[in-house]
Structure formats: structure tokens, C-alpha cells
Short mmCIF file of N, CA and C in Angstrom, two decimals:
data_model
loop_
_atom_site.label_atom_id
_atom_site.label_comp_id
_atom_site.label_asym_id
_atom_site.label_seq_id
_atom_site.Cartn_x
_atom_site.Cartn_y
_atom_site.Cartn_z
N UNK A 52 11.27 -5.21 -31.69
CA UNK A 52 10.26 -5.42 -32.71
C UNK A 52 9.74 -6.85 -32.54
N UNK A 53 8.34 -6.83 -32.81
CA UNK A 53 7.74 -8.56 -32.35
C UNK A 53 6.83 -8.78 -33.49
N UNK A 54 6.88 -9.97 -34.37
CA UNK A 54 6.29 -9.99 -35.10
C UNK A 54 5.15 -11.21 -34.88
N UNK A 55 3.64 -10.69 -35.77
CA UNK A 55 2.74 -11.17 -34.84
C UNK A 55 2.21 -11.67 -36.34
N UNK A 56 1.76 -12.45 -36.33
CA UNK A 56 1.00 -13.02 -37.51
C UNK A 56 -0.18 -12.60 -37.56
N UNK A 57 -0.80 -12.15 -38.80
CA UNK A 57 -2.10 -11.87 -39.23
C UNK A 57 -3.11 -12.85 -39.16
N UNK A 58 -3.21 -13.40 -38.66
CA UNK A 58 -4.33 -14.63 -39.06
C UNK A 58 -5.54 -14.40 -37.77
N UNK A 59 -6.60 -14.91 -38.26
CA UNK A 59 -7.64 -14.89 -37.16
C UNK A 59 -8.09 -13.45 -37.41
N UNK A 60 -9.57 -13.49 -36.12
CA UNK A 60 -10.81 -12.63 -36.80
C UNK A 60 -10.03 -11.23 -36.32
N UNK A 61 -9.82 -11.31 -35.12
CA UNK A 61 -8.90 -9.99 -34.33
C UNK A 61 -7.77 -9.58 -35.01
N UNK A 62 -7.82 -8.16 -34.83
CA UNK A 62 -6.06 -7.79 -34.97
C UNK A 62 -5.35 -8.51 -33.95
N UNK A 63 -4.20 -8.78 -34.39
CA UNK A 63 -2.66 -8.94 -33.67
C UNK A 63 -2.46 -8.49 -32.55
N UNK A 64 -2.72 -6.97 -32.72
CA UNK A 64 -2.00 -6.18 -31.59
C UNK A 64 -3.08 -6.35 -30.69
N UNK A 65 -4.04 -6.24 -30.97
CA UNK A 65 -5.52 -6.12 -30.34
C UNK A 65 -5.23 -7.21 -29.17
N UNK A 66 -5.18 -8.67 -29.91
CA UNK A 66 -5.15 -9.65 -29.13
C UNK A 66 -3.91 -9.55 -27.92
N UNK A 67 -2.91 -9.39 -28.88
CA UNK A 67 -1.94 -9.00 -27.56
C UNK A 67 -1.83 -8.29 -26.42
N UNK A 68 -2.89 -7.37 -26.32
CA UNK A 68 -2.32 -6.11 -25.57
C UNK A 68 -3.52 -6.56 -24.68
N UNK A 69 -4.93 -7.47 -24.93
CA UNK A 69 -5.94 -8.44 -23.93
C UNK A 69 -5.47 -8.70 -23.38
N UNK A 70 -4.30 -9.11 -23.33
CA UNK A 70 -3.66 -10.30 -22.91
C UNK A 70 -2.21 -9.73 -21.55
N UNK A 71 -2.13 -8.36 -21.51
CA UNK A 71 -1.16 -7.30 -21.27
C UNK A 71 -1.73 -6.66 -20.62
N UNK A 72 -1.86 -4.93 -21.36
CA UNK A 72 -1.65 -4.09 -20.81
C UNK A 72 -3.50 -3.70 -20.47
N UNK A 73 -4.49 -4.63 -21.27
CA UNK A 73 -5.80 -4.33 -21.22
C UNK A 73 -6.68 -4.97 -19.99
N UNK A 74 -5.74 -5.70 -19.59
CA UNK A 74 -6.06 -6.46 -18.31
C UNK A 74 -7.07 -6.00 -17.65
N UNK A 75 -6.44 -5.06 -16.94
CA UNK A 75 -7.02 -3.86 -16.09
C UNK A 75 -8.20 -3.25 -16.47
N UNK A 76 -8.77 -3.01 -17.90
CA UNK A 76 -9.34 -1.99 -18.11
C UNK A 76 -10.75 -3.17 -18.26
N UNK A 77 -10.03 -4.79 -18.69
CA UNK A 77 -11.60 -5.94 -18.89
C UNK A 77 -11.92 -6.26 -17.24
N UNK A 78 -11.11 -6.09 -16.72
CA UNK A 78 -11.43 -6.41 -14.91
C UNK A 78 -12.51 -5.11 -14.63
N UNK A 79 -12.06 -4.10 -14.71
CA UNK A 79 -12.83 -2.94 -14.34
C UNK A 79 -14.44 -2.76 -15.25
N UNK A 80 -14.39 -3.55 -16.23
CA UNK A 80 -15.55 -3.23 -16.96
C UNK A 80 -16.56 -4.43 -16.66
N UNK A 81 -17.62 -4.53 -16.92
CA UNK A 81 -18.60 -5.81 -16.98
C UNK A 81 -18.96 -6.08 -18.23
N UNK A 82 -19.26 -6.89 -18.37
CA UNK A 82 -19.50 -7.89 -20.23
C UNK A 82 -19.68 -6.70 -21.04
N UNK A 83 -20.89 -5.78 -21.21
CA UNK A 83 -21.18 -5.24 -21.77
C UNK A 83 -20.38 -3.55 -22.33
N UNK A 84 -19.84 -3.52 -21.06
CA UNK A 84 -18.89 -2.41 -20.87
C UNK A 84 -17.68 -2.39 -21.84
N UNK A 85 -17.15 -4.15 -21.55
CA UNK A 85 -15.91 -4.58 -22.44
C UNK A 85 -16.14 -4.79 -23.55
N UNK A 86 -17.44 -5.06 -24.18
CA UNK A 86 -17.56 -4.98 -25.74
C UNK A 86 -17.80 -3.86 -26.17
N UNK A 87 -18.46 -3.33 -26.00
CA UNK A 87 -18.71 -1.56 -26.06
C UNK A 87 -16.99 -1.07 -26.16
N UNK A 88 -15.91 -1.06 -25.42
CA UNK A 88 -15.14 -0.89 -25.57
C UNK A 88 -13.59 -1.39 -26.49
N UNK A 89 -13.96 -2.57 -26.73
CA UNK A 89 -13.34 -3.32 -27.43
C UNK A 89 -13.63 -2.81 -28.84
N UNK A 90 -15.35 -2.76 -28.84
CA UNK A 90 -15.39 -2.45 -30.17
C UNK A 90 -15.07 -1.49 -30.96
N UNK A 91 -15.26 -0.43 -29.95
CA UNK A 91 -14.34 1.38 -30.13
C UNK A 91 -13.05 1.06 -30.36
N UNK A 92 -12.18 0.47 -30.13
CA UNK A 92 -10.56 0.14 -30.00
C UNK A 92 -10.69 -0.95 -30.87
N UNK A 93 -11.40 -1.42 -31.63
CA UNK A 93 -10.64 -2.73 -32.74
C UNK A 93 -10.37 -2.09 -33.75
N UNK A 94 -11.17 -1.03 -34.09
CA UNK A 94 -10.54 -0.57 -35.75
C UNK A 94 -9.23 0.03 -35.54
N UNK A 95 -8.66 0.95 -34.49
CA UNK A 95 -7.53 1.57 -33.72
C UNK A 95 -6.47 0.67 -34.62
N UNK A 96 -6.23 -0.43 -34.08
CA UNK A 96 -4.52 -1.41 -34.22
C UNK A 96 -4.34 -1.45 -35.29
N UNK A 97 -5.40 -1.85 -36.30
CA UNK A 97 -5.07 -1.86 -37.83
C UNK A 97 -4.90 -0.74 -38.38
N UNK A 98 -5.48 0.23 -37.93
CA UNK A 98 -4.48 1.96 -38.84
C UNK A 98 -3.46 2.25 -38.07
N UNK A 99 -3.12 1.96 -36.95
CA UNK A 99 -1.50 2.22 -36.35
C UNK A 99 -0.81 1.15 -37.15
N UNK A 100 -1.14 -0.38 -36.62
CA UNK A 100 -0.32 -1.22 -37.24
C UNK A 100 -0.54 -2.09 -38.46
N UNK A 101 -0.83 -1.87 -39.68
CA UNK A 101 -1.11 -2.29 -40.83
C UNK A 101 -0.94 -3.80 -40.98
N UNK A 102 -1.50 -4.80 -41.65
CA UNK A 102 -0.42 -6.63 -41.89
C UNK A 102 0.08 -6.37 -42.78
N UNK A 103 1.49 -6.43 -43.05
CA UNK A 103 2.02 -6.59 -43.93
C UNK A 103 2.30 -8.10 -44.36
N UNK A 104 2.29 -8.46 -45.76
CA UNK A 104 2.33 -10.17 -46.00
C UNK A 104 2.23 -11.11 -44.94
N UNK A 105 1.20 -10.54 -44.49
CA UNK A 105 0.67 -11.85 -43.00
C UNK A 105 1.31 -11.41 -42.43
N UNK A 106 1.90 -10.68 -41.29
CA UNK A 106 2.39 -10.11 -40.21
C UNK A 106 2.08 -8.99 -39.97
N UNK A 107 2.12 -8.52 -38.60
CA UNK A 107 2.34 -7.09 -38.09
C UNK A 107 3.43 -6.89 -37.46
N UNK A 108 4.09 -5.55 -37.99
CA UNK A 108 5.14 -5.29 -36.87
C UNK A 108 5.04 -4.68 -36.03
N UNK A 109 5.05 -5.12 -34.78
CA UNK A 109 4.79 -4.25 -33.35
C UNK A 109 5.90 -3.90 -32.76
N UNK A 110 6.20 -2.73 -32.75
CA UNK A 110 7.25 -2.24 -31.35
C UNK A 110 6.95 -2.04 -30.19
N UNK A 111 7.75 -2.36 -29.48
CA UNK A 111 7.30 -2.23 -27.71
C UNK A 111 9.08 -2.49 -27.36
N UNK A 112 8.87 -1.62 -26.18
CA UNK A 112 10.12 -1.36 -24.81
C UNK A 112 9.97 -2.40 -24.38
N UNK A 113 11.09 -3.60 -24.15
CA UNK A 113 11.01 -4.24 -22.83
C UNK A 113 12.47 -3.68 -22.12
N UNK A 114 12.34 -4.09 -20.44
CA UNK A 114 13.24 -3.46 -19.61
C UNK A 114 13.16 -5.02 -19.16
N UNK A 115 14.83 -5.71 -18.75
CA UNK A 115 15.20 -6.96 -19.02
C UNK A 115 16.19 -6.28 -17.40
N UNK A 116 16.14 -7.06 -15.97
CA UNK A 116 16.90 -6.19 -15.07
C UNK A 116 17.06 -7.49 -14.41
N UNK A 117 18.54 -7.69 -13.74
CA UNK A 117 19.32 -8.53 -13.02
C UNK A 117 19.60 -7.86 -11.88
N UNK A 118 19.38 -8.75 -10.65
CA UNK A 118 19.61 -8.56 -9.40
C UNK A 118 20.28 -9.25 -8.58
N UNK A 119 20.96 -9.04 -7.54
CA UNK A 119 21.68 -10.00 -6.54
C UNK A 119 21.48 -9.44 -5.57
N UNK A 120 20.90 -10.26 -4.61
CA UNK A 120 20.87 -10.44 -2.85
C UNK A 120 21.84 -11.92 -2.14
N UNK A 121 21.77 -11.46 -1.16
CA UNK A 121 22.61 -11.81 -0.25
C UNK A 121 24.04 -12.19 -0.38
N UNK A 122 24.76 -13.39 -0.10
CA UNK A 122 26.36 -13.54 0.15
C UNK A 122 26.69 -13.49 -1.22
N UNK A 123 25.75 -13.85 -2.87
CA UNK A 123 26.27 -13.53 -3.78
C UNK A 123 26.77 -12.21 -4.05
N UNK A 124 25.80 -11.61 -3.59
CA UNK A 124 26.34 -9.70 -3.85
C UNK A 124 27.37 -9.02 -3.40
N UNK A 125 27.41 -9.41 -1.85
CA UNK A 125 28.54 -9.37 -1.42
C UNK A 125 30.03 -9.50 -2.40
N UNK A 126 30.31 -10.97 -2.76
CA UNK A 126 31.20 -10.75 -3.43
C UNK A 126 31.59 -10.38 -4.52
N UNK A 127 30.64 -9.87 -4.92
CA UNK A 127 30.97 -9.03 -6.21
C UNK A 127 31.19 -8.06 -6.36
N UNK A 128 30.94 -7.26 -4.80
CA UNK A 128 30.83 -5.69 -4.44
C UNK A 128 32.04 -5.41 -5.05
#
């Protein structure tokens, strides 16, 4: 759970997910494309994720993974 403060003109989640998982979709679009689309998807975050007393609560999966290569791995085999 990540808690995101309400403040500013954007939703929370909105801003976050620019910043993430929307990457891809503002690269692929041109100016006009990405507001057109943005603007379809801003009302979206606030009826999934409501502010509660200045915050939103967002859930999201993270996957957190440790690795070892070379003579360290070895000895741990």
C-alpha cells in the first residue's frame, strides 16, 4: 500500500502511473494524442481511488529479487 497525497491539480495515481507504467503509451502518442488521452483517463483514478483526508491509498505488487553471480554463488551453493 503507498500512500500518495492529495494535493495538486492531478490525481495522485494519475501522476504516478506518468511517471511508470504510462510511459509507453506518452512516447507512442504525439502532443495532441496524449491529451486527448489523458483527458479520457483523468476522471478514471478518482472513482477507483477516492482522497481520503488528503491521501490516496494505492495498491500495487512490487517483486523485490536478489541475485548472485560468480565466486559469491559458488559458495553458497
Amino acid at each position: 500500500m503507498h500512500l500518495l497525497p492529495a494535493t495538486g491539480a492531478d490525481h495522485p495515481v494519475l501522476a504516478w502511473t506518468e511517471g511508470t507504467a504510462l510511459r509507453p503509451v506518452r512516447a507512442a502518442l504525439d502532443a495532441a494524442g496524449w491529451a486527448a488521452f489523458r483527458a479520457e483517463l483523468g476522471v478514471r483514478p478518482a472513482q477507483a481511488y477516492p482522497a481520503r483526508q488528503g491521501q490516496v491509498y494505492f495498491p500495487f505488487r512490487r517483486i523485490f529479487t536478489v541475485a548472485r553471480t560468480g565466486a559469491r554463488a559458488e559458495e553458497n551453493s
